[in-house]
PDB file of C-alpha atoms and ligand atoms in Angstrom:
ATOM      1  CA  UNK N  88     -19.178   7.337 -70.220  1.00  0.00           C
ATOM      2  CA  UNK N  89     -21.524   9.474 -72.271  1.00  0.00           C
ATOM      3  CA  UNK N  90     -23.622  11.970 -70.313  1.00  0.00           C
ATOM      4  CA  UNK N  91     -26.958  11.006 -71.874  1.00  0.00           C
ATOM      5  CA  UNK N  92     -28.993  13.576 -69.932  1.00  0.00           C
ATOM      6  CA  UNK N  93     -26.794  16.308 -71.402  1.00  0.00           C
ATOM      7  CA  UNK N  94     -27.298  14.942 -74.930  1.00  0.00           C
ATOM      8  CA  UNK N  95     -31.075  14.816 -74.457  1.00  0.00           C
ATOM      9  CA  UNK N  96     -31.078  18.427 -73.221  1.00  0.00           C
ATOM     10  CA  UNK N  97     -29.149  19.567 -76.287  1.00  0.00           C
ATOM     11  CA  UNK N  98     -31.431  17.679 -78.702  1.00  0.00           C
ATOM     12  CA  UNK N  99     -34.548  18.994 -76.949  1.00  0.00           C
ATOM     13  CA  UNK N 100     -33.248  22.572 -77.236  1.00  0.00           C
ATOM     14  CA  UNK N 101     -32.920  22.074 -80.999  1.00  0.00           C
ATOM     15  CA  UNK N 102     -36.450  20.671 -81.172  1.00  0.00           C
ATOM     16  CA  UNK N 103     -37.753  23.759 -79.380  1.00  0.00           C
ATOM     17  CA  UNK N 104     -36.224  26.068 -81.998  1.00  0.00           C
ATOM     18  CA  UNK N 105     -38.487  24.234 -84.437  1.00  0.00           C
ATOM     19  CA  UNK N 106     -36.902  25.339 -87.721  1.00  0.00           C
ATOM     20  CA  UNK N 107     -35.978  23.090 -90.633  1.00  0.00           C
ATOM     21  CA  UNK N 108     -32.319  23.724 -89.843  1.00  0.00           C
ATOM     22  CA  UNK N 109     -32.569  23.057 -86.099  1.00  0.00           C
ATOM     23  CA  UNK N 110     -34.530  19.836 -86.654  1.00  0.00           C
ATOM     24  CA  UNK N 111     -31.967  18.613 -89.193  1.00  0.00           C
ATOM     25  CA  UNK N 112     -29.233  19.386 -86.717  1.00  0.00           C
ATOM     26  CA  UNK N 113     -31.192  17.565 -83.978  1.00  0.00           C
ATOM     27  CA  UNK N 114     -31.330  14.485 -86.244  1.00  0.00           C
ATOM     28  CA  UNK N 115     -27.564  14.639 -86.704  1.00  0.00           C
ATOM     29  CA  UNK N 116     -27.014  14.955 -82.953  1.00  0.00           C
ATOM     30  CA  UNK N 117     -29.265  11.905 -82.463  1.00  0.00           C
ATOM     31  CA  UNK N 118     -27.269   9.861 -84.924  1.00  0.00           C
ATOM     32  CA  UNK N 119     -23.928  10.823 -83.374  1.00  0.00           C
ATOM     33  CA  UNK N 120     -25.244  10.006 -79.898  1.00  0.00           C
ATOM     34  CA  UNK N 121     -26.399   6.542 -81.014  1.00  0.00           C
ATOM     35  CA  UNK N 122     -22.989   5.880 -82.598  1.00  0.00           C
ATOM     36  CA  UNK N 123     -21.214   6.994 -79.448  1.00  0.00           C
ATOM     37  CA  UNK N 124     -23.255   4.574 -77.321  1.00  0.00           C
ATOM     38  CA  UNK N 125     -22.008   1.657 -79.430  1.00  0.00           C
ATOM     39  CA  UNK N 126     -18.422   2.790 -79.843  1.00  0.00           C
ATOM     40  CA  UNK N 127     -17.894   3.521 -76.136  1.00  0.00           C
ATOM     41  CA  UNK N 128     -18.771  -0.134 -75.464  1.00  0.00           C
ATOM     42  CA  UNK N 129     -16.555  -1.342 -78.331  1.00  0.00           C
ATOM     43  CA  UNK N 130     -13.652   0.648 -76.842  1.00  0.00           C
ATOM     44  CA  UNK N 131     -13.833  -1.544 -73.727  1.00  0.00           C
ATOM     45  CA  UNK N 132     -13.309  -4.641 -75.880  1.00  0.00           C
ATOM     46  CA  UNK N 133     -10.337  -3.359 -77.923  1.00  0.00           C
ATOM     47  CA  UNK N 134      -8.055  -5.775 -76.092  1.00  0.00           C
ATOM     48  CA  UNK N 135     -10.085  -8.653 -77.603  1.00  0.00           C
ATOM     49  CA  UNK N 136     -11.025  -7.536 -81.092  1.00  0.00           C
ATOM     50  CA  UNK N 137      -8.839  -5.863 -83.692  1.00  0.00           C
ATOM     51  CA  UNK N 138     -10.432  -3.181 -85.872  1.00  0.00           C
ATOM     52  CA  UNK N 139      -9.144  -5.233 -88.777  1.00  0.00           C
ATOM     53  CA  UNK N 140     -11.427  -8.118 -87.805  1.00  0.00           C
ATOM     54  CA  UNK N 141     -14.607  -6.046 -87.728  1.00  0.00           C
ATOM     55  CA  UNK N 142     -16.978  -7.427 -90.332  1.00  0.00           C
ATOM     56  CA  UNK N 143     -18.940  -4.197 -90.597  1.00  0.00           C
ATOM     57  CA  UNK N 144     -18.256  -0.672 -89.236  1.00  0.00           C
ATOM     58  CA  UNK N 145     -21.907   0.145 -88.558  1.00  0.00           C
ATOM     59  CA  UNK N 146     -22.435   0.651 -84.806  1.00  0.00           C
ATOM     60  CA  UNK N 147     -25.028  -2.095 -84.346  1.00  0.00           C
ATOM     61  CA  UNK N 148     -22.929  -4.667 -86.183  1.00  0.00           C
ATOM     62  CA  UNK N 149     -19.907  -3.979 -84.003  1.00  0.00           C
ATOM     63  CA  UNK N 150     -21.946  -4.619 -80.841  1.00  0.00           C
ATOM     64  CA  UNK N 151     -23.473  -7.732 -82.419  1.00  0.00           C
ATOM     65  CA  UNK N 152     -20.028  -9.063 -83.351  1.00  0.00           C
ATOM     66  CA  UNK N 153     -18.713  -8.509 -79.811  1.00  0.00           C
ATOM     67  CA  UNK N 154     -21.814 -10.215 -78.466  1.00  0.00           C
ATOM     68  CA  UNK N 155     -21.327 -13.222 -80.792  1.00  0.00           C
ATOM     69  CA  UNK N 156     -17.547 -13.575 -80.563  1.00  0.00           C
ATOM     70  CA  UNK N 157     -16.457 -12.218 -77.179  1.00  0.00           C
ATOM     71  CA  UNK N 158     -19.209 -11.895 -74.599  1.00  0.00           C
ATOM     72  CA  UNK N 159     -22.921 -11.164 -74.876  1.00  0.00           C
ATOM     73  CA  UNK N 160     -22.825  -9.057 -71.694  1.00  0.00           C
ATOM     74  CA  UNK N 161     -21.776  -6.159 -73.952  1.00  0.00           C
ATOM     75  CA  UNK N 162     -25.422  -5.308 -74.609  1.00  0.00           C
ATOM     76  CA  UNK N 163     -27.042  -6.699 -71.460  1.00  0.00           C
ATOM     77  CA  UNK N 164     -28.226  -5.129 -68.261  1.00  0.00           C
ATOM     78  CA  UNK N 165     -26.529  -6.306 -65.094  1.00  0.00           C
ATOM     79  CA  UNK N 166     -25.443  -4.967 -61.713  1.00  0.00           C
ATOM     80  CA  UNK N 167     -22.105  -5.384 -59.997  1.00  0.00           C
ATOM     81  CA  UNK N 168     -21.646  -5.499 -56.223  1.00  0.00           C
ATOM     82  CA  UNK N 169     -18.490  -6.070 -54.216  1.00  0.00           C
ATOM     83  CA  UNK N 170     -17.687  -7.497 -50.821  1.00  0.00           C
ATOM     84  CA  UNK N 171     -14.595  -8.026 -48.721  1.00  0.00           C
ATOM     85  CA  UNK N 172     -16.399 -10.220 -46.178  1.00  0.00           C
ATOM     86  CA  UNK N 173     -14.707 -13.503 -45.253  1.00  0.00           C
ATOM     87  CA  UNK N 174     -16.120 -16.822 -44.183  1.00  0.00           C
ATOM     88  CA  UNK N 175     -14.090 -18.253 -41.260  1.00  0.00           C
ATOM     89  CA  UNK N 176     -11.185 -16.040 -42.377  1.00  0.00           C
ATOM     90  CA  UNK N 177     -11.194 -17.209 -45.997  1.00  0.00           C
ATOM     91  CA  UNK N 178     -12.843 -16.102 -49.261  1.00  0.00           C
ATOM     92  CA  UNK N 179     -16.219 -17.678 -50.043  1.00  0.00           C
ATOM     93  CA  UNK N 180     -16.072 -20.704 -52.330  1.00  0.00           C
ATOM     94  CA  UNK N 181     -19.535 -22.125 -52.869  1.00  0.00           C
ATOM     95  CA  UNK N 182     -22.624 -20.465 -54.271  1.00  0.00           C
ATOM     96  CA  UNK N 183     -24.298 -20.637 -50.842  1.00  0.00           C
ATOM     97  CA  UNK N 184     -21.305 -18.934 -49.237  1.00  0.00           C
ATOM     98  CA  UNK N 185     -21.285 -16.211 -51.889  1.00  0.00           C
ATOM     99  CA  UNK N 186     -24.999 -15.652 -51.332  1.00  0.00           C
ATOM    100  CA  UNK N 187     -24.633 -15.473 -47.546  1.00  0.00           C
ATOM    101  CA  UNK N 188     -22.370 -12.412 -47.368  1.00  0.00           C
ATOM    102  CA  UNK N 189     -23.152  -8.687 -47.510  1.00  0.00           C
ATOM    103  CA  UNK N 190     -22.392  -6.679 -50.647  1.00  0.00           C
ATOM    104  CA  UNK N 191     -21.987  -3.024 -51.561  1.00  0.00           C
ATOM    105  CA  UNK N 192     -23.557  -2.221 -54.937  1.00  0.00           C
ATOM    106  CA  UNK N 193     -21.125  -0.654 -57.445  1.00  0.00           C
ATOM    107  CA  UNK N 194     -23.549   0.105 -60.223  1.00  0.00           C
ATOM    108  CA  UNK N 195     -25.594  -1.105 -63.143  1.00  0.00           C
ATOM    109  CA  UNK N 196     -24.905  -1.379 -66.844  1.00  0.00           C
ATOM    110  CA  UNK N 197     -27.924  -0.587 -69.000  1.00  0.00           C
ATOM    111  CA  UNK N 198     -29.161  -2.874 -71.709  1.00  0.00           C
ATOM    112  CA  UNK N 199     -28.351  -1.644 -75.227  1.00  0.00           C
ATOM    113  CA  UNK N 200     -31.126  -2.702 -77.582  1.00  0.00           C
ATOM    114  CA  UNK N 201     -28.950  -2.625 -80.649  1.00  0.00           C
ATOM    115  CA  UNK N 202     -31.602  -3.651 -83.185  1.00  0.00           C
ATOM    116  CA  UNK N 203     -33.851  -0.805 -82.065  1.00  0.00           C
ATOM    117  CA  UNK N 204     -30.835   1.520 -82.020  1.00  0.00           C
ATOM    118  CA  UNK N 205     -30.001   0.529 -85.602  1.00  0.00           C
ATOM    119  CA  UNK N 206     -33.499   1.243 -86.808  1.00  0.00           C
ATOM    120  CA  UNK N 207     -33.479   4.706 -85.177  1.00  0.00           C
ATOM    121  CA  UNK N 208     -29.967   5.412 -86.468  1.00  0.00           C
ATOM    122  CA  UNK N 209     -31.189   4.715 -90.003  1.00  0.00           C
ATOM    123  CA  UNK N 210     -34.512   6.418 -89.385  1.00  0.00           C
ATOM    124  CA  UNK N 211     -33.155   9.875 -88.454  1.00  0.00           C
ATOM    125  CA  UNK N 212     -30.845   9.662 -91.413  1.00  0.00           C
ATOM    126  CA  UNK N 213     -33.575   8.773 -93.893  1.00  0.00           C
ATOM    127  CA  UNK N 214     -35.856  11.646 -92.902  1.00  0.00           C
ATOM    128  CA  UNK N 215     -33.262  14.371 -92.383  1.00  0.00           C
ATOM    129  CA  UNK N 216     -29.716  13.654 -93.458  1.00  0.00           C
ATOM    130  CA  UNK N 217     -30.050  12.677 -97.110  1.00  0.00           C
ATOM    131  CA  UNK N 218     -31.713  14.334-100.075  1.00  0.00           C
ATOM    132  CA  UNK N 219     -33.761  11.697-101.924  1.00  0.00           C
ATOM    133  CA  UNK N 220     -32.404  11.000-105.409  1.00  0.00           C
ATOM    134  CA  UNK N 221     -34.806  12.775-107.804  1.00  0.00           C
ATOM    135  CA  UNK N 222     -36.932  10.800-110.215  1.00  0.00           C
ATOM    136  CA  UNK N 223     -39.163  11.659-113.153  1.00  0.00           C
ATOM    137  CA  UNK N 224     -42.185  11.865-110.848  1.00  0.00           C
ATOM    138  CA  UNK N 225     -40.588  13.811-107.949  1.00  0.00           C
ATOM    139  CA  UNK N 226     -41.057  17.573-107.784  1.00  0.00           C
ATOM    140  CA  UNK N 227     -38.501  20.148-106.659  1.00  0.00           C
ATOM    141  CA  UNK N 228     -35.402  19.060-104.815  1.00  0.00           C
ATOM    142  CA  UNK N 229     -35.559  20.178-101.178  1.00  0.00           C
ATOM    143  CA  UNK N 230     -32.505  20.696 -98.999  1.00  0.00           C
ATOM    144  CA  UNK N 231     -34.450  19.776 -95.869  1.00  0.00           C
ATOM    145  CA  UNK N 232     -36.745  16.883 -95.075  1.00  0.00           C
ATOM    146  CA  UNK N 233     -40.307  17.307 -93.815  1.00  0.00           C
ATOM    147  CA  UNK N 234     -40.332  18.929 -90.373  1.00  0.00           C
ATOM    148  CA  UNK N 235     -43.083  16.685 -88.971  1.00  0.00           C
ATOM    149  CA  UNK N 236     -41.325  13.467 -89.994  1.00  0.00           C
ATOM    150  CA  UNK N 237     -37.969  14.612 -88.591  1.00  0.00           C
ATOM    151  CA  UNK N 238     -39.535  15.657 -85.298  1.00  0.00           C
ATOM    152  CA  UNK N 239     -41.226  12.278 -84.905  1.00  0.00           C
ATOM    153  CA  UNK N 240     -37.970  10.354 -85.412  1.00  0.00           C
ATOM    154  CA  UNK N 241     -36.022  12.656 -83.107  1.00  0.00           C
ATOM    155  CA  UNK N 242     -38.662  12.226 -80.384  1.00  0.00           C
ATOM    156  CA  UNK N 243     -38.347   8.424 -80.813  1.00  0.00           C
ATOM    157  CA  UNK N 244     -34.576   8.695 -80.271  1.00  0.00           C
ATOM    158  CA  UNK N 245     -35.068  10.846 -77.154  1.00  0.00           C
ATOM    159  CA  UNK N 246     -37.434   8.232 -75.754  1.00  0.00           C
ATOM    160  CA  UNK N 247     -34.891   5.471 -76.521  1.00  0.00           C
ATOM    161  CA  UNK N 248     -32.100   7.462 -74.843  1.00  0.00           C
ATOM    162  CA  UNK N 249     -34.255   8.197 -71.778  1.00  0.00           C
ATOM    163  CA  UNK N 250     -34.502   4.460 -71.071  1.00  0.00           C
ATOM    164  CA  UNK N 251     -30.716   4.092 -70.822  1.00  0.00           C
ATOM    165  CA  UNK N 252     -29.921   4.981 -67.241  1.00  0.00           C
ATOM    166  CA  UNK N 253     -27.068   2.725 -66.174  1.00  0.00           C
ATOM    167  CA  UNK N 254     -24.130   4.244 -64.325  1.00  0.00           C
ATOM    168  CA  UNK N 255     -21.309   1.979 -65.439  1.00  0.00           C
ATOM    169  CA  UNK N 256     -19.990   0.021 -68.407  1.00  0.00           C
ATOM    170  CA  UNK N 257     -17.955  -3.130 -68.135  1.00  0.00           C
ATOM    171  CA  UNK N 258     -15.842  -4.676 -70.866  1.00  0.00           C
ATOM    172  CA  UNK N 259     -14.459  -8.178 -70.732  1.00  0.00           C
ATOM    173  CA  UNK N 260     -15.511 -11.764 -70.704  1.00  0.00           C
ATOM    174  CA  UNK N 261     -16.971 -13.568 -67.724  1.00  0.00           C
ATOM    175  CA  UNK N 262     -15.414 -16.968 -68.365  1.00  0.00           C
ATOM    176  CA  UNK N 263     -12.045 -18.626 -68.900  1.00  0.00           C
ATOM    177  CA  UNK N 264      -9.771 -16.923 -71.429  1.00  0.00           C
ATOM    178  CA  UNK N 265      -7.018 -18.120 -73.684  1.00  0.00           C
ATOM    179  CA  UNK N 266      -4.160 -15.706 -74.387  1.00  0.00           C
ATOM    180  CA  UNK N 267      -0.810 -15.594 -76.152  1.00  0.00           C
ATOM    181  CA  UNK N 268       1.628 -12.891 -77.217  1.00  0.00           C
ATOM    182  CA  UNK N 269       1.934 -11.708 -80.821  1.00  0.00           C
ATOM    183  CA  UNK N 270       5.176 -13.114 -82.211  1.00  0.00           C
ATOM    184  CA  UNK N 271       6.121  -9.788 -83.834  1.00  0.00           C
ATOM    185  CA  UNK N 272       5.063  -7.020 -81.459  1.00  0.00           C
ATOM    186  CA  UNK N 273       4.552  -9.059 -78.245  1.00  0.00           C
ATOM    187  CA  UNK N 274       1.090  -7.558 -77.648  1.00  0.00           C
ATOM    188  CA  UNK N 275      -1.114  -9.851 -75.575  1.00  0.00           C
ATOM    189  CA  UNK N 276      -3.945 -11.319 -77.670  1.00  0.00           C
ATOM    190  CA  UNK N 277      -6.857 -13.017 -75.958  1.00  0.00           C
ATOM    191  CA  UNK N 278     -10.242 -14.578 -76.529  1.00  0.00           C
ATOM    192  CA  UNK N 279     -12.759 -16.320 -74.275  1.00  0.00           C
ATOM    193  CA  UNK N 280     -12.243 -20.086 -74.486  1.00  0.00           C
ATOM    194  CA  UNK N 281     -15.934 -20.593 -75.258  1.00  0.00           C
ATOM    195  CA  UNK N 282     -15.539 -18.554 -78.470  1.00  0.00           C
ATOM    196  CA  UNK N 283     -12.682 -20.740 -79.742  1.00  0.00           C
ATOM    197  CA  UNK N 284     -14.557 -24.000 -80.208  1.00  0.00           C
ATOM    198  CA  UNK N 285     -14.288 -23.587 -83.983  1.00  0.00           C
ATOM    199  CA  UNK N 286     -11.182 -22.645 -85.884  1.00  0.00           C
ATOM    200  CA  UNK N 287     -10.747 -18.878 -85.446  1.00  0.00           C
ATOM    201  CA  UNK N 288      -8.657 -16.317 -87.311  1.00  0.00           C
ATOM    202  CA  UNK N 289      -7.742 -13.232 -85.343  1.00  0.00           C
ATOM    203  CA  UNK N 290      -5.605 -10.210 -86.111  1.00  0.00           C
ATOM    204  CA  UNK N 291      -3.144  -8.605 -83.734  1.00  0.00           C
ATOM    205  CA  UNK N 292      -4.903  -5.766 -81.887  1.00  0.00           C
ATOM    206  CA  UNK N 293      -1.887  -3.463 -82.319  1.00  0.00           C
ATOM    207  CA  UNK N 294      -2.901  -1.134 -85.213  1.00  0.00           C
ATOM    208  CA  UNK N 295       0.767  -0.925 -86.315  1.00  0.00           C
ATOM    209  CA  UNK N 296       1.115  -4.711 -86.588  1.00  0.00           C
ATOM    210  CA  UNK N 297       0.092  -6.831 -89.595  1.00  0.00           C
ATOM    211  CA  UNK N 298       0.185 -10.242 -87.933  1.00  0.00           C
ATOM    212  CA  UNK N 299      -2.819 -12.527 -87.704  1.00  0.00           C
ATOM    213  CA  UNK N 300      -3.222 -16.025 -86.303  1.00  0.00           C
ATOM    214  CA  UNK N 301      -5.271 -19.139 -86.766  1.00  0.00           C
ATOM    215  CA  UNK N 302      -6.304 -20.706 -83.451  1.00  0.00           C
ATOM    216  CA  UNK N 303      -7.622 -24.209 -83.317  1.00  0.00           C
ATOM    217  CA  UNK N 304      -8.173 -26.842 -80.667  1.00  0.00           C
ATOM    218  CA  UNK N 305      -5.522 -29.529 -80.429  1.00  0.00           C
ATOM    219  CA  UNK N 306      -5.942 -33.151 -79.350  1.00  0.00           C
ATOM    220  CA  UNK N 307      -5.076 -32.454 -75.687  1.00  0.00           C
ATOM    221  CA  UNK N 308      -7.932 -29.937 -75.346  1.00  0.00           C
ATOM    222  CA  UNK N 309      -5.437 -27.099 -75.522  1.00  0.00           C
ATOM    223  CA  UNK N 310      -5.017 -24.655 -78.389  1.00  0.00           C
ATOM    224  CA  UNK N 311      -2.648 -24.479 -81.294  1.00  0.00           C
ATOM    225  CA  UNK N 312      -1.717 -21.030 -82.612  1.00  0.00           C
ATOM    226  CA  UNK N 313      -0.519 -20.808 -86.202  1.00  0.00           C
ATOM    227  CA  UNK N 314       0.954 -17.624 -87.667  1.00  0.00           C
ATOM    228  CA  UNK N 315      -1.104 -16.612 -90.711  1.00  0.00           C
ATOM    229  CA  UNK N 316       1.645 -16.116 -93.286  1.00  0.00           C
ATOM    230  CA  UNK N 317       2.645 -16.859 -96.877  1.00  0.00           C
ATOM    231  CA  UNK N 318       6.111 -18.318 -97.399  1.00  0.00           C
ATOM    232  CA  UNK N 319       8.452 -17.464-100.262  1.00  0.00           C
ATOM    233  CA  UNK N 320      11.948 -18.637-100.941  1.00  0.00           C
ATOM    234  CA  UNK N 321      14.637 -15.982-101.395  1.00  0.00           C
ATOM    235  CA  UNK N 322      16.159 -16.325-104.880  1.00  0.00           C
ATOM    236  CA  UNK N 323      19.503 -15.061-103.532  1.00  0.00           C
ATOM    237  CA  UNK N 324      20.097 -17.459-100.654  1.00  0.00           C
ATOM    238  CA  UNK N 325      17.089 -19.846-100.470  1.00  0.00           C
ATOM    239  CA  UNK N 326      16.128 -18.458 -97.073  1.00  0.00           C
ATOM    240  CA  UNK N 327      12.444 -18.752 -96.154  1.00  0.00           C
ATOM    241  CA  UNK N 328      10.731 -15.380 -96.400  1.00  0.00           C
ATOM    242  CA  UNK N 329       7.618 -15.254 -94.249  1.00  0.00           C
ATOM    243  CA  UNK N 330       5.124 -12.510 -94.977  1.00  0.00           C
ATOM    244  CA  UNK N 331       2.004 -11.932 -92.825  1.00  0.00           C
ATOM    245  CA  UNK N 332      -1.068 -12.591 -94.935  1.00  0.00           C
ATOM    246  CA  UNK N 333      -2.614  -9.223 -94.086  1.00  0.00           C
ATOM    247  CA  UNK N 334       0.026  -7.475 -96.248  1.00  0.00           C
ATOM    248  CA  UNK N 335      -1.714  -9.025 -99.244  1.00  0.00           C
ATOM    249  CA  UNK N 336      -5.277  -8.184 -98.239  1.00  0.00           C
ATOM    250  CA  UNK N 337      -5.034  -4.551 -99.302  1.00  0.00           C
ATOM    251  CA  UNK N 338      -3.101  -5.150-102.546  1.00  0.00           C
ATOM    252  CA  UNK N 339      -4.853  -4.384-105.814  1.00  0.00           C
ATOM    253  CA  UNK N 340      -4.434  -6.006-109.210  1.00  0.00           C
ATOM    254  CA  UNK N 341      -0.854  -5.658-110.505  1.00  0.00           C
ATOM    255  CA  UNK N 342       0.320  -3.949-107.321  1.00  0.00           C
ATOM    256  CA  UNK N 343       3.735  -4.987-106.063  1.00  0.00           C
ATOM    257  CA  UNK N 344       4.923  -5.887-102.594  1.00  0.00           C
ATOM    258  CA  UNK N 345       8.670  -5.563-102.017  1.00  0.00           C
ATOM    259  CA  UNK N 346      10.325  -8.071 -99.713  1.00  0.00           C
ATOM    260  CA  UNK N 347      13.919  -7.615 -98.663  1.00  0.00           C
ATOM    261  CA  UNK N 348      15.788 -10.679 -97.446  1.00  0.00           C
ATOM    262  CA  UNK N 349      17.310  -9.942 -94.059  1.00  0.00           C
ATOM    263  CA  UNK N 350      20.105 -12.472 -94.683  1.00  0.00           C
ATOM    264  CA  UNK N 351      21.418 -11.547 -98.159  1.00  0.00           C
ATOM    265  CA  UNK N 352      19.738  -8.175 -98.869  1.00  0.00           C
ATOM    266  CA  UNK N 353      18.136  -9.502-102.079  1.00  0.00           C
ATOM    267  CA  UNK N 354      14.990  -7.538-103.005  1.00  0.00           C
ATOM    268  CA  UNK N 355      12.103  -9.727-104.205  1.00  0.00           C
ATOM    269  CA  UNK N 356       8.909  -8.360-105.706  1.00  0.00           C
ATOM    270  CA  UNK N 357       5.573 -10.118-105.341  1.00  0.00           C
ATOM    271  CA  UNK N 358       3.055  -8.995-107.957  1.00  0.00           C
ATOM    272  CA  UNK N 359      -0.685  -9.401-107.360  1.00  0.00           C
ATOM    273  CA  UNK N 360      -1.984 -11.268-110.431  1.00  0.00           C
ATOM    274  CA  UNK N 361      -4.488 -14.044-111.122  1.00  0.00           C
ATOM    275  CA  UNK N 362      -3.019 -17.495-110.844  1.00  0.00           C
ATOM    276  CA  UNK N 363      -4.295 -20.214-113.159  1.00  0.00           C
ATOM    277  CA  UNK N 364      -4.822 -23.701-111.851  1.00  0.00           C
ATOM    278  CA  UNK N 365      -5.963 -26.523-114.140  1.00  0.00           C
ATOM    279  CA  UNK N 366      -7.467 -29.866-113.318  1.00  0.00           C
ATOM    280  CA  UNK N 367      -8.015 -32.610-115.889  1.00  0.00           C
ATOM    281  CA  UNK N 368     -11.648 -33.648-115.611  1.00  0.00           C
ATOM    282  CA  UNK N 369     -11.494 -36.960-117.564  1.00  0.00           C
TER     283      UNK N 369
HETATM  284 ZN1   ZN B 683       1.384  -7.798 -83.222  1.00  0.00          ZN
HETATM  285 ZN1   ZN B 684      18.269 -14.049 -99.142  1.00  0.00          ZN
END
């Protein structure tokens, strides 16, 4: 877990130097710190969400996606306490029983206001980490931004960081989960049941594996898992060749994917090209 007090001390020391260079560096340290705060939470959810399924790499969007698809506790404040106390020799079962026993506090996770974080993350960058593109009406090009504007943004970040004072982070979902093993690499893939009400496509979390799956509810209130593949027929032996769809996602126009039939060793080439489909309208 990031030592925020240490980060604040470092950024403050740069502010005290009060040069254009030190303020620019302070802005960079702010931005890296804000990114770290998001990514350290994302790391705790890697067993749920493949990097391949991230819609956007920006720190705020990753936290938002976890909050929407896995569990919204990722950005919330809450405290955890534990107890080994029994009721008549057994574990408590009802709410009243849970509330009647003594607990030892473990710690608190701080709220992460990711919209505010995003605005600060952009803010320090705008005032210090880019040179504005010159225009006909702009004067000289300056390497550094305006000291006063940088200082103000950096101070805003320090104030944001000072409010984060939790002492633990917890990753995971608080409800029932559905899990299955990837058919290729056997890695366990899981999602909270409440996030699977609609048809969901998820990639294997193993970075070496190209499999992805479609999960949908079946009639018996269970789930059906379908391998996300494209099928070809081997021209040598008619065997079905099944290729995970993700192999095609990164192909560019006219690029070729080689598929070797495991049964007859025939090499087939799939070429990425537009496919024409016609429909008679009258
Ligand atoms: Zn896999
Ligand atoms: Zn074959």
